[in-house]
Amino acid sequence: MTSKAKPRTSRTADGRERIYRHALLVRVTHWINVVCIVVLLLSGLQIFNAHARLYWGSDGAWSDPAALSISAVTRDGEAVGITQIGPAKLETTGVLGVSARDGEPERRAWPAWATLPSFKSLALGRAWHFFFAWLFVLNGLVYLAHLIATGRLRRDMLPTMAQWRNIGPSFVSHLKLHRIRGEDSKTYNVLQKIAYLAIIFLFLPLMLLTGLTMSPGMNAAAPWLLDVFGGRQSARTLHFISAFAIIGFVAIHVFEVFLQGPVNEIRSMITGWFTVEPEKKKETRDDAKA
Amino acid sequence: MTRKLELSRRAALLGLGAGALSGCDQLSEQPGFRNALQSVEGINYRLHRLLLSGPQLAREYSEADISTRFHANGTTMPNTDAYAQLMEGGFASWRLRIDGLVQQPADYSLAQLRNMPSRTQITRHDCVEGWSAIGKWKGVPLRLLLQAAGLMPEARYIVFYCADFLGGASNPNGRYYESIDLVDAFHPQTILAYDMNDQALPVAHGAPLRLRVERQLGYKHAKYVMRIEAVASYRSLYQGRGGYWPDRGYEWYAGI
């Protein structure tokens, strides 16, 4: 494989150009990722609900000050949900701390619709979480091996020098919610590449390593993990923060799919074929292509 | 028209989401599916046994790291008359029974255990719920008691029977018990602790004797230990999964 490898192309019935963007392996691992991320998030929130407090350092329990906590108090006979972040306290009744279940207010950190299972079960939450964590890691390794072996990492994911120079205009273009058309749509843009690289090489490894750091067995096997993350409770807090960084990525990812053309984008992740929409009017895009 | 379509699409999506969630709830309650999910426990256990085949120790902390308050979970006062009597007598009449697949069954008084070689360790206790607390523990290495008793070759697990019942003393299946493999049983940090933070072990933390098995989660650290049995299999005990919480869906191997 060389960096000059060109994607396969063809024409749609109405004559528009199509490129074969996503290999079968990428499509399959992508949709396995979707299932894994949903299950891991919801089962993770179930596990979090068993002790809805986050600390920094080695230890931390009920009587210790928490960096974040979700709890319920009784005020005038009514249950009130309280979310505390640092010194700030917010009333979050309805979603966090207290939420409705079968029409009745229930005291629980994350609501039933955000946890797996929806009913309270730490044991089942852990069972779901650990099974899908294995699937997610193995699936991720298959994808990563493909990315490296095919040269896609270097060819498609690393920003080019020209892209780095145009990172400012590309940022503005994103803020203006430009739809990317024509030649530019055939490659990933610089912010897109940075986002993918950050997820693959920063947040997902962080997720895995902070997860392992919570395991007392792994702590004995690899004590350096505790030093890297500043203690088991710090690792638990970082696991939570990095989960929300990944949710942020997914939110922007899905938003961009809908902005750029949901049918074409989703189809390309199912069939592999991406239709290149012609540019509406002649204008040079800010995000210069290499 | 468009708005109506939009609304019905949203309703369909919500319905789909709710359907998927309730589907997951139903799956969660199916024994076959649950067993499939829990099959990774075996993978985790074998992997940890590969990684922890040597004398890898759990981290030990300094005096300064000891938590000011150590939360007591589960039973904090065993609710049986037998335990109340032992407690009134300052555990003078308490005996630790060691039997099962051993050459020499034995009974130990608390004084006898205190006269044996001891190990003191400041370690972190990790509850399955998510919190951690650091405490100082002093006790007899379990290894010494097992060596004195002499394990028979077919012994594979060590079972700890406790004085407390969770969910009411009338429930015979509510007796707390736990079991560990021989790797953990002979690990240098696996001790039967009688002191906590330089004081006699408080009742809330398992007086007069509790297990410390430092490379696993808190529920494995059986409190109020009354009897230790060496067995070839724990399948015939209670619900057959080797512990009070494992019988209720938690992992038997709690190194994760």
Coordinates of C-alpha atoms in Angstrom, one line a residue:
Chain A
M1 CA 0.0 0.0 0.0
T2 CA 1.3 3.4 -0.9
S3 CA 0.0 6.8 0.1
K4 CA -1.0 7.2 -3.6
A5 CA -3.7 4.5 -3.3
K6 CA -6.9 5.9 -4.7
P7 CA -10.3 4.8 -3.6
R8 CA -12.5 2.8 -6.0
T9 CA -15.0 5.0 -7.8
S10 CA -18.2 4.6 -9.7
R11 CA -21.2 6.6 -10.9
T12 CA -24.7 6.8 -9.5
A13 CA -27.7 6.3 -11.8
D14 CA -27.9 10.1 -12.2
G15 CA -24.2 10.4 -13.0
R16 CA -22.8 11.6 -9.7
E17 CA -19.5 10.3 -8.6
R18 CA -19.4 7.6 -5.9
I19 CA -16.3 6.6 -3.9
Y20 CA -15.9 3.3 -2.0
R21 CA -15.1 5.0 1.3
H22 CA -15.4 2.4 4.1
A23 CA -14.0 -1.2 3.9
L24 CA -16.3 -4.0 5.2
L25 CA -14.1 -4.4 8.3
V26 CA -14.5 -0.7 9.1
R27 CA -18.3 -0.8 8.7
V28 CA -18.7 -3.9 10.8
T29 CA -16.4 -2.7 13.6
H30 CA -18.2 0.7 13.5
W31 CA -21.6 -0.7 14.2
I32 CA -20.2 -3.1 16.9
N33 CA -18.7 0.1 18.4
V34 CA -22.2 1.7 18.4
V35 CA -23.7 -1.2 20.4
C36 CA -20.7 -1.3 22.7
I37 CA -20.7 2.4 23.5
V38 CA -24.4 2.5 24.2
V39 CA -24.3 -0.6 26.5
L40 CA -21.1 0.5 28.2
L41 CA -22.5 4.0 28.9
L42 CA -25.8 2.8 30.2
S43 CA -24.3 -0.1 32.3
G44 CA -21.6 2.3 33.5
L45 CA -24.3 4.7 34.8
Q46 CA -25.9 1.8 36.6
I47 CA -22.6 1.0 38.3
F48 CA -22.1 4.7 39.1
N49 CA -25.5 4.8 40.7
A50 CA -24.3 2.3 43.4
H51 CA -22.1 5.1 44.7
A52 CA -23.0 8.4 43.1
R53 CA -19.9 10.3 44.4
L54 CA -16.5 11.0 42.8
Y55 CA -13.3 11.7 44.7
W56 CA -9.7 12.5 44.0
G57 CA -6.8 10.4 45.4
S58 CA -6.5 6.9 46.7
D59 CA -9.5 6.6 49.0
G60 CA -12.9 8.2 49.3
A61 CA -16.2 7.1 50.8
W62 CA -19.5 8.4 52.2
S63 CA -18.1 10.8 54.8
D64 CA -15.4 12.3 52.5
P65 CA -15.8 15.5 50.5
A66 CA -16.7 14.6 46.9
A67 CA -15.7 16.4 43.7
L68 CA -19.1 15.5 42.3
S69 CA -22.1 13.9 43.9
I70 CA -25.7 13.2 43.0
S71 CA -28.1 12.7 45.9
A72 CA -31.6 13.2 47.1
V73 CA -32.9 15.2 50.1
T74 CA -36.4 15.5 51.6
R75 CA -37.8 19.0 51.6
D76 CA -41.4 19.7 52.8
G77 CA -42.1 16.0 52.4
E78 CA -41.0 16.0 48.8
A79 CA -37.9 14.3 47.4
V80 CA -35.5 16.8 45.9
G81 CA -32.6 15.8 43.6
I82 CA -29.3 17.6 44.3
T83 CA -26.3 17.5 42.0
Q84 CA -23.1 18.9 43.5
I85 CA -20.1 19.8 41.4
G86 CA -17.2 21.2 43.4
P87 CA -18.7 24.0 45.5
A88 CA -21.8 24.4 43.3
K89 CA -25.1 22.8 44.2
L90 CA -27.9 22.4 41.6
E91 CA -31.4 21.2 42.0
T92 CA -31.9 18.5 39.4
T93 CA -35.2 16.8 40.4
G94 CA -36.7 15.0 37.5
V95 CA -33.4 13.8 36.0
L96 CA -30.6 13.5 38.5
G97 CA -31.1 12.4 42.2
V98 CA -34.9 12.0 41.9
S99 CA -36.7 10.9 38.7
A100 CA -40.1 9.4 37.8
R101 CA -40.5 5.7 37.4
D102 CA -44.0 4.5 36.6
G103 CA -45.3 7.9 37.6
E104 CA -43.7 7.8 41.1
P105 CA -40.7 9.8 42.1
E106 CA -37.8 7.5 42.8
R107 CA -34.5 8.3 44.5
R108 CA -31.7 7.3 42.2
A109 CA -28.7 9.2 40.8
W110 CA -29.2 8.6 37.0
P111 CA -32.8 8.0 35.9
A112 CA -34.1 4.6 34.8
W113 CA -34.0 5.5 31.1
A114 CA -30.2 6.1 31.4
T115 CA -29.2 2.9 33.1
L116 CA -28.9 -0.7 32.0
P117 CA -30.8 -2.6 33.4
S118 CA -33.4 0.2 34.0
F119 CA -34.1 -1.3 37.5
K120 CA -31.4 -1.1 40.2
S121 CA -28.9 -3.9 39.9
L122 CA -25.2 -3.3 40.4
A123 CA -24.5 -7.1 39.8
L124 CA -26.2 -7.0 36.3
G125 CA -24.8 -3.6 35.5
R126 CA -21.3 -5.1 36.1
A127 CA -22.1 -8.2 34.0
W128 CA -23.2 -6.1 31.0
H129 CA -20.3 -3.7 31.5
F130 CA -17.5 -6.3 31.6
F131 CA -18.8 -8.4 28.7
F132 CA -19.1 -5.4 26.4
A133 CA -15.8 -4.0 27.6
W134 CA -14.1 -7.1 26.3
L135 CA -16.0 -6.9 23.0
F136 CA -15.2 -3.2 22.7
V137 CA -11.5 -3.7 23.3
L138 CA -11.2 -6.7 21.0
N139 CA -13.2 -4.9 18.3
G140 CA -11.0 -1.8 18.7
L141 CA -7.9 -3.8 18.4
V142 CA -9.1 -5.4 15.1
Y143 CA -9.9 -1.9 13.8
L144 CA -6.6 -0.5 14.9
A145 CA -4.7 -3.4 13.3
H146 CA -6.6 -2.7 10.0
L147 CA -5.9 1.0 10.3
I148 CA -2.2 0.4 10.6
A149 CA -1.8 -2.5 8.2
T150 CA -3.6 -0.8 5.3
G151 CA -1.8 2.5 5.8
R152 CA -5.0 4.2 6.4
L153 CA -3.7 5.7 9.6
R154 CA -1.0 7.6 7.8
R155 CA -2.9 8.2 4.6
D156 CA -6.4 9.1 5.8
M157 CA -6.0 10.1 9.5
L158 CA -2.9 12.1 9.9
P159 CA -3.4 15.8 9.0
T160 CA -1.2 17.0 6.1
M161 CA 1.0 20.0 6.5
A162 CA -1.4 22.1 4.3
Q163 CA -4.2 21.1 6.6
W164 CA -2.3 22.1 9.7
R165 CA -1.7 25.5 8.2
N166 CA -5.4 25.9 7.5
I167 CA -6.6 24.8 10.8
G168 CA -7.9 28.3 11.7
P169 CA -10.1 28.7 8.6
S170 CA -11.3 25.1 9.0
F171 CA -12.4 26.0 12.6
V172 CA -14.4 28.9 11.3
S173 CA -15.9 26.8 8.6
H174 CA -17.1 24.3 11.2
L175 CA -18.6 27.0 13.3
K176 CA -20.5 28.3 10.3
L177 CA -21.9 24.7 9.9
H178 CA -20.7 24.6 6.2
R179 CA -21.7 21.5 4.3
I180 CA -18.7 20.0 2.7
R181 CA -19.2 19.2 -1.0
G182 CA -17.2 18.2 -4.0
E183 CA -13.5 17.3 -3.8
D184 CA -13.3 18.3 -0.1
S185 CA -15.8 15.7 0.9
K186 CA -13.5 12.9 -0.4
T187 CA -11.1 13.2 2.5
Y188 CA -11.4 13.9 6.2
N189 CA -10.9 17.5 7.2
V190 CA -8.3 18.5 9.8
L191 CA -10.6 18.9 12.8
Q192 CA -12.3 15.6 11.9
K193 CA -8.8 13.9 11.8
I194 CA -7.8 15.4 15.1
A195 CA -11.1 14.3 16.7
Y196 CA -10.7 10.7 15.4
L197 CA -7.0 10.6 16.5
A198 CA -7.9 11.9 20.0
I199 CA -10.6 9.3 20.5
I200 CA -8.5 6.4 19.2
F201 CA -5.2 7.3 20.8
L202 CA -6.2 9.3 23.9
F203 CA -9.7 8.9 25.2
L204 CA -10.3 5.2 24.5
P205 CA -6.9 4.1 26.0
L206 CA -7.6 6.5 28.9
M207 CA -11.0 4.7 29.3
L208 CA -9.4 1.3 29.3
L209 CA -6.5 2.1 31.6
T210 CA -8.6 4.0 34.2
G211 CA -11.0 1.0 34.1
L212 CA -8.2 -1.4 34.8
T213 CA -6.9 0.9 37.6
M214 CA -10.2 0.3 39.5
S215 CA -9.4 -3.4 39.6
P216 CA -7.7 -4.5 42.9
G217 CA -6.2 -7.5 41.0
M218 CA -4.8 -5.3 38.3
N219 CA -3.4 -2.9 41.0
A220 CA -1.3 -5.8 42.3
A221 CA -0.3 -6.9 38.7
A222 CA 0.5 -3.3 37.5
P223 CA 0.9 -1.0 40.5
W224 CA 2.2 1.8 38.2
L225 CA -1.3 2.4 37.0
L226 CA -2.1 3.8 40.5
D227 CA 0.8 6.2 40.2
V228 CA -0.1 7.3 36.6
F229 CA -3.7 8.3 37.6
G230 CA -3.1 9.5 41.1
G231 CA -4.9 6.7 43.0
R232 CA -7.9 4.4 42.5
Q233 CA -10.5 7.1 43.2
S234 CA -8.9 9.5 40.8
A235 CA -8.9 6.8 38.2
R236 CA -12.7 6.3 38.8
T237 CA -13.2 10.1 38.4
L238 CA -11.2 10.2 35.2
H239 CA -13.1 7.1 33.9
F240 CA -16.3 9.2 34.3
I241 CA -14.9 12.3 32.8
S242 CA -13.4 10.5 29.8
A243 CA -16.8 8.7 29.3
F244 CA -18.4 12.1 28.9
A245 CA -15.6 13.2 26.5
I246 CA -16.5 10.2 24.3
I247 CA -20.2 11.2 24.6
G248 CA -19.2 14.7 23.4
F249 CA -17.4 13.2 20.5
V250 CA -20.4 11.0 19.6
A251 CA -22.8 13.9 19.8
I252 CA -20.7 16.0 17.4
H253 CA -20.1 13.0 15.2
V254 CA -23.9 12.4 14.9
F255 CA -24.6 16.1 14.5
E256 CA -22.1 16.2 11.6
V257 CA -23.7 13.2 10.0
F258 CA -27.1 15.0 10.0
L259 CA -25.5 18.3 8.8
Q260 CA -23.6 16.7 5.9
G261 CA -26.4 14.5 4.7
P262 CA -27.7 11.7 6.9
V263 CA -28.8 9.4 4.1
N264 CA -25.5 9.5 2.2
E265 CA -23.4 9.4 5.4
I266 CA -25.2 6.5 7.0
R267 CA -25.5 4.6 3.7
S268 CA -21.7 4.9 3.3
M269 CA -21.3 3.2 6.7
I270 CA -23.6 0.4 5.6
T271 CA -22.7 -0.2 1.9
G272 CA -19.3 1.5 1.9
W273 CA -20.3 3.8 -1.0
F274 CA -20.2 7.5 -0.5
T275 CA -21.8 9.8 -3.1
V276 CA -19.8 13.0 -3.8
E277 CA -22.3 15.8 -3.9
P278 CA -21.3 18.4 -6.5
E279 CA -20.4 21.8 -5.2
K280 CA -23.5 24.2 -5.3
K281 CA -21.6 27.2 -6.5
K282 CA -18.0 28.0 -7.3
E283 CA -16.3 29.1 -4.1
T284 CA -13.0 28.0 -2.6
R285 CA -13.5 26.4 0.7
D286 CA -11.6 27.7 3.6
D287 CA -10.4 24.3 4.5
A288 CA -7.9 23.8 1.7
K289 CA -7.4 20.3 0.6
A290 CA -3.9 18.8 0.4
Chain B
M1 CA -48.1 17.3 7.5
T2 CA -44.4 17.5 7.8
R3 CA -44.7 18.3 11.4
K4 CA -47.0 15.4 11.9
L5 CA -44.5 13.1 10.2
E6 CA -41.7 14.6 12.2
L7 CA -43.6 13.9 15.4
S8 CA -44.5 10.4 14.5
R9 CA -40.9 9.7 13.5
R10 CA -39.8 11.1 16.9
A11 CA -42.4 8.9 18.6
A12 CA -41.2 5.9 16.6
L13 CA -37.6 6.6 17.6
L14 CA -38.6 7.0 21.3
G15 CA -40.6 3.8 21.1
L16 CA -37.7 2.1 19.5
G17 CA -35.4 3.3 22.2
A18 CA -37.8 2.3 25.0
G19 CA -38.4 -1.0 23.3
A20 CA -34.6 -1.7 23.1
L21 CA -34.3 -0.8 26.8
S22 CA -37.1 -2.9 28.0
G23 CA -35.7 -5.7 25.8
C24 CA -32.4 -5.4 27.6
D25 CA -34.3 -5.6 30.9
Q26 CA -35.9 -8.8 29.8
L27 CA -32.7 -10.2 28.5
S28 CA -31.0 -9.3 31.8
E29 CA -33.5 -11.6 33.6
Q30 CA -33.1 -14.5 31.3
P31 CA -30.7 -17.1 33.0
G32 CA -29.2 -18.1 29.7
F33 CA -28.3 -14.6 28.6
R34 CA -27.1 -13.7 32.1
N35 CA -24.8 -16.8 32.0
A36 CA -23.5 -15.7 28.7
L37 CA -22.7 -12.2 30.0
Q38 CA -21.1 -13.6 33.1
S39 CA -19.0 -16.0 31.1
V40 CA -16.3 -13.3 30.9
E41 CA -15.8 -13.7 34.7
G42 CA -13.9 -17.0 33.8
I43 CA -11.8 -15.2 31.3
N44 CA -11.0 -12.4 33.8
Y45 CA -10.2 -15.0 36.5
R46 CA -7.8 -17.0 34.3
L47 CA -6.2 -13.8 33.0
H48 CA -5.6 -12.5 36.5
R49 CA -4.2 -15.9 37.5
L50 CA -1.7 -15.6 34.7
L51 CA -0.8 -12.0 35.6
L52 CA -0.8 -12.7 39.4
S53 CA 0.9 -16.1 39.4
G54 CA 3.9 -14.7 41.4
P55 CA 4.0 -13.0 44.7
Q56 CA 2.5 -9.7 43.4
L57 CA 1.4 -7.7 46.4
A58 CA -1.5 -5.3 46.8
R59 CA -0.2 -1.8 47.4
E60 CA 0.6 -1.0 51.0
Y61 CA 0.2 2.6 52.2
S62 CA 1.8 4.6 55.0
E63 CA 0.2 5.5 58.4
A64 CA -0.5 9.0 57.1
D65 CA -2.7 7.5 54.3
I66 CA -5.1 5.8 56.8
S67 CA -8.7 7.0 56.2
T68 CA -10.1 9.1 59.1
R69 CA -13.4 7.2 58.8
F70 CA -13.7 3.7 57.5
H71 CA -17.3 3.0 56.3
A72 CA -18.7 -0.3 57.6
N73 CA -20.8 -2.1 55.0
G74 CA -23.1 -5.1 55.1
T75 CA -23.8 -6.4 58.6
T76 CA -22.6 -4.1 61.4
M77 CA -24.0 -6.2 64.3
P78 CA -24.8 -9.9 63.8
N79 CA -28.4 -10.4 65.0
T80 CA -28.1 -13.8 66.6
D81 CA -28.3 -14.7 70.3
A82 CA -25.2 -16.9 69.9
Y83 CA -23.2 -13.9 68.7
A84 CA -24.5 -11.7 71.4
Q85 CA -23.3 -14.2 74.0
L86 CA -19.8 -14.3 72.5
M87 CA -19.7 -10.6 72.4
E88 CA -20.7 -10.2 76.0
G89 CA -17.9 -12.6 77.0
G90 CA -15.4 -10.5 75.1
F91 CA -15.1 -13.4 72.6
A92 CA -13.2 -15.5 75.3
S93 CA -15.4 -18.5 74.5
W94 CA -15.2 -17.9 70.7
R95 CA -13.3 -20.6 68.7
L96 CA -12.3 -20.7 65.1
R97 CA -12.9 -24.1 63.6
I98 CA -10.7 -25.4 60.8
D99 CA -11.9 -28.5 59.1
G100 CA -12.9 -30.1 55.8
L101 CA -10.3 -31.6 53.6
V102 CA -7.5 -31.3 56.1
Q103 CA -5.3 -33.8 58.0
Q104 CA -5.7 -32.1 61.4
P105 CA -8.9 -30.3 62.1
A106 CA -8.4 -27.7 64.8
D107 CA -10.0 -25.1 67.0
Y108 CA -8.3 -21.9 67.9
S109 CA -9.1 -19.4 70.6
L110 CA -8.5 -15.7 69.9
A111 CA -5.6 -15.7 72.4
Q112 CA -4.0 -18.6 70.5
L113 CA -4.3 -16.7 67.2
R114 CA -2.8 -13.6 68.8
N115 CA 0.2 -15.7 70.0
M116 CA 1.0 -16.9 66.4
P117 CA 3.3 -15.0 64.0
S118 CA 1.4 -12.0 62.6
R119 CA 1.5 -9.7 59.6
T120 CA 0.5 -6.0 59.7
Q121 CA -0.4 -4.2 56.5
I122 CA -1.9 -0.9 55.6
T123 CA -4.1 -1.5 52.6
R124 CA -6.9 -0.1 50.5
H125 CA -10.4 -1.7 50.8
D126 CA -12.4 -1.3 47.6
C127 CA -16.1 -1.8 47.9
V128 CA -17.9 -3.2 44.8
E129 CA -20.2 -0.1 45.1
G130 CA -17.2 2.1 44.2
W131 CA -15.8 3.7 47.3
S132 CA -12.4 3.0 48.9
A133 CA -11.0 3.3 52.4
I134 CA -7.5 2.7 53.8
G135 CA -7.0 0.8 57.0
K136 CA -4.3 -0.9 59.0
W137 CA -4.8 -4.6 59.6
K138 CA -3.0 -7.1 61.9
G139 CA -3.6 -10.8 61.9
V140 CA -2.5 -14.3 61.3
P141 CA -1.5 -15.3 57.8
L142 CA -4.1 -17.8 56.6
R143 CA -1.2 -19.8 55.1
L144 CA 0.1 -20.7 58.6
L145 CA -3.2 -22.1 59.7
L146 CA -3.6 -24.1 56.5
Q147 CA -0.1 -25.4 56.8
A148 CA -0.7 -26.5 60.4
A149 CA -3.9 -28.2 59.4
G150 CA -2.4 -29.9 56.4
L151 CA -4.5 -29.6 53.2
M152 CA -5.4 -32.8 51.5
P153 CA -4.5 -33.0 47.8
E154 CA -8.1 -32.7 46.6
A155 CA -8.6 -29.4 48.5
R156 CA -9.1 -26.5 46.0
Y157 CA -11.0 -23.8 47.8
I158 CA -11.1 -22.4 51.3
V159 CA -14.6 -21.5 52.6
F160 CA -15.3 -19.0 55.3
Y161 CA -18.5 -19.3 57.3
C162 CA -19.6 -16.2 59.2
A163 CA -21.7 -15.5 62.3
D164 CA -24.0 -13.0 60.5
F165 CA -27.1 -13.4 58.5
L166 CA -28.1 -10.8 55.9
G167 CA -31.8 -10.3 55.3
G168 CA -33.0 -11.7 58.6
A169 CA -31.7 -14.5 60.9
S170 CA -34.8 -16.6 60.0
N171 CA -33.5 -17.0 56.5
P172 CA -31.1 -20.0 56.5
N173 CA -29.8 -19.0 53.1
G174 CA -28.9 -15.6 54.5
R175 CA -25.8 -16.8 56.2
Y176 CA -22.8 -14.9 55.0
Y177 CA -20.0 -17.0 53.6
E178 CA -17.3 -16.6 51.1
S179 CA -14.7 -18.7 49.4
I180 CA -11.3 -18.2 47.7
D181 CA -8.9 -20.3 45.7
L182 CA -5.6 -21.6 47.0
V183 CA -3.5 -19.0 45.2
D184 CA -5.2 -16.2 47.3
A185 CA -5.4 -18.4 50.4
F186 CA -1.6 -18.8 50.5
H187 CA -0.8 -15.3 49.4
P188 CA 1.4 -13.5 52.0
Q189 CA -1.2 -10.6 52.4
T190 CA -4.1 -12.9 53.0
I191 CA -4.6 -12.7 56.7
L192 CA -7.2 -13.3 59.4
A193 CA -7.3 -9.9 61.0
Y194 CA -8.0 -9.4 64.7
D195 CA -6.8 -5.8 64.9
M196 CA -7.8 -2.8 62.9
N197 CA -5.9 0.6 63.1
D198 CA -4.1 -0.7 66.3
Q199 CA -7.3 -1.5 68.1
A200 CA -9.1 -4.8 68.6
L201 CA -11.3 -5.3 65.5
P202 CA -14.6 -3.4 66.1
V203 CA -17.9 -5.3 65.9
A204 CA -18.9 -3.2 62.9
H205 CA -15.9 -4.4 61.0
G206 CA -16.2 -8.1 61.9
A207 CA -15.1 -8.8 65.4
P208 CA -13.4 -11.0 66.5
L209 CA -11.9 -12.1 63.2
R210 CA -12.2 -11.1 59.5
L211 CA -10.6 -12.2 56.3
R212 CA -8.3 -9.8 54.4
V213 CA -7.8 -10.9 50.8
E214 CA -6.3 -7.8 49.4
R215 CA -6.4 -8.4 45.7
Q216 CA -10.1 -8.7 45.6
L217 CA -13.2 -6.4 46.3
G218 CA -14.6 -5.8 49.8
Y219 CA -17.4 -8.4 49.8
K220 CA -14.8 -11.2 49.6
H221 CA -13.3 -10.0 53.0
A222 CA -15.7 -12.1 55.1
K223 CA -16.4 -10.6 58.6
Y224 CA -17.3 -12.5 61.8
V225 CA -15.5 -15.7 60.6
M226 CA -16.4 -18.7 62.7
R227 CA -15.3 -21.6 60.6
I228 CA -12.9 -22.3 57.8
E229 CA -13.4 -25.4 55.6
A230 CA -11.2 -26.7 52.9
V231 CA -13.3 -28.1 50.0
A232 CA -12.8 -29.6 46.5
S233 CA -15.8 -27.6 45.2
Y234 CA -18.2 -25.0 46.5
R235 CA -21.1 -26.1 44.2
S236 CA -23.0 -27.9 47.0
L237 CA -23.0 -25.0 49.4
Y238 CA -26.0 -22.7 49.6
Q239 CA -26.9 -21.5 46.0
G240 CA -23.7 -23.0 44.7
R241 CA -21.8 -19.9 43.6
G242 CA -19.3 -19.8 46.4
G243 CA -20.4 -16.8 48.4
Y244 CA -23.3 -14.8 49.8
W245 CA -23.0 -12.1 47.1
P246 CA -22.0 -14.5 44.3
D247 CA -25.2 -16.4 45.0
R248 CA -27.0 -13.0 44.3
G249 CA -25.4 -12.4 40.9
Y250 CA -22.0 -10.9 41.8
E251 CA -18.8 -12.4 40.6
W252 CA -17.2 -15.1 42.6
Y253 CA -13.8 -13.9 41.4
A254 CA -13.9 -10.2 42.5
G255 CA -10.4 -9.1 41.4
I256 CA -12.2 -6.6 39.1

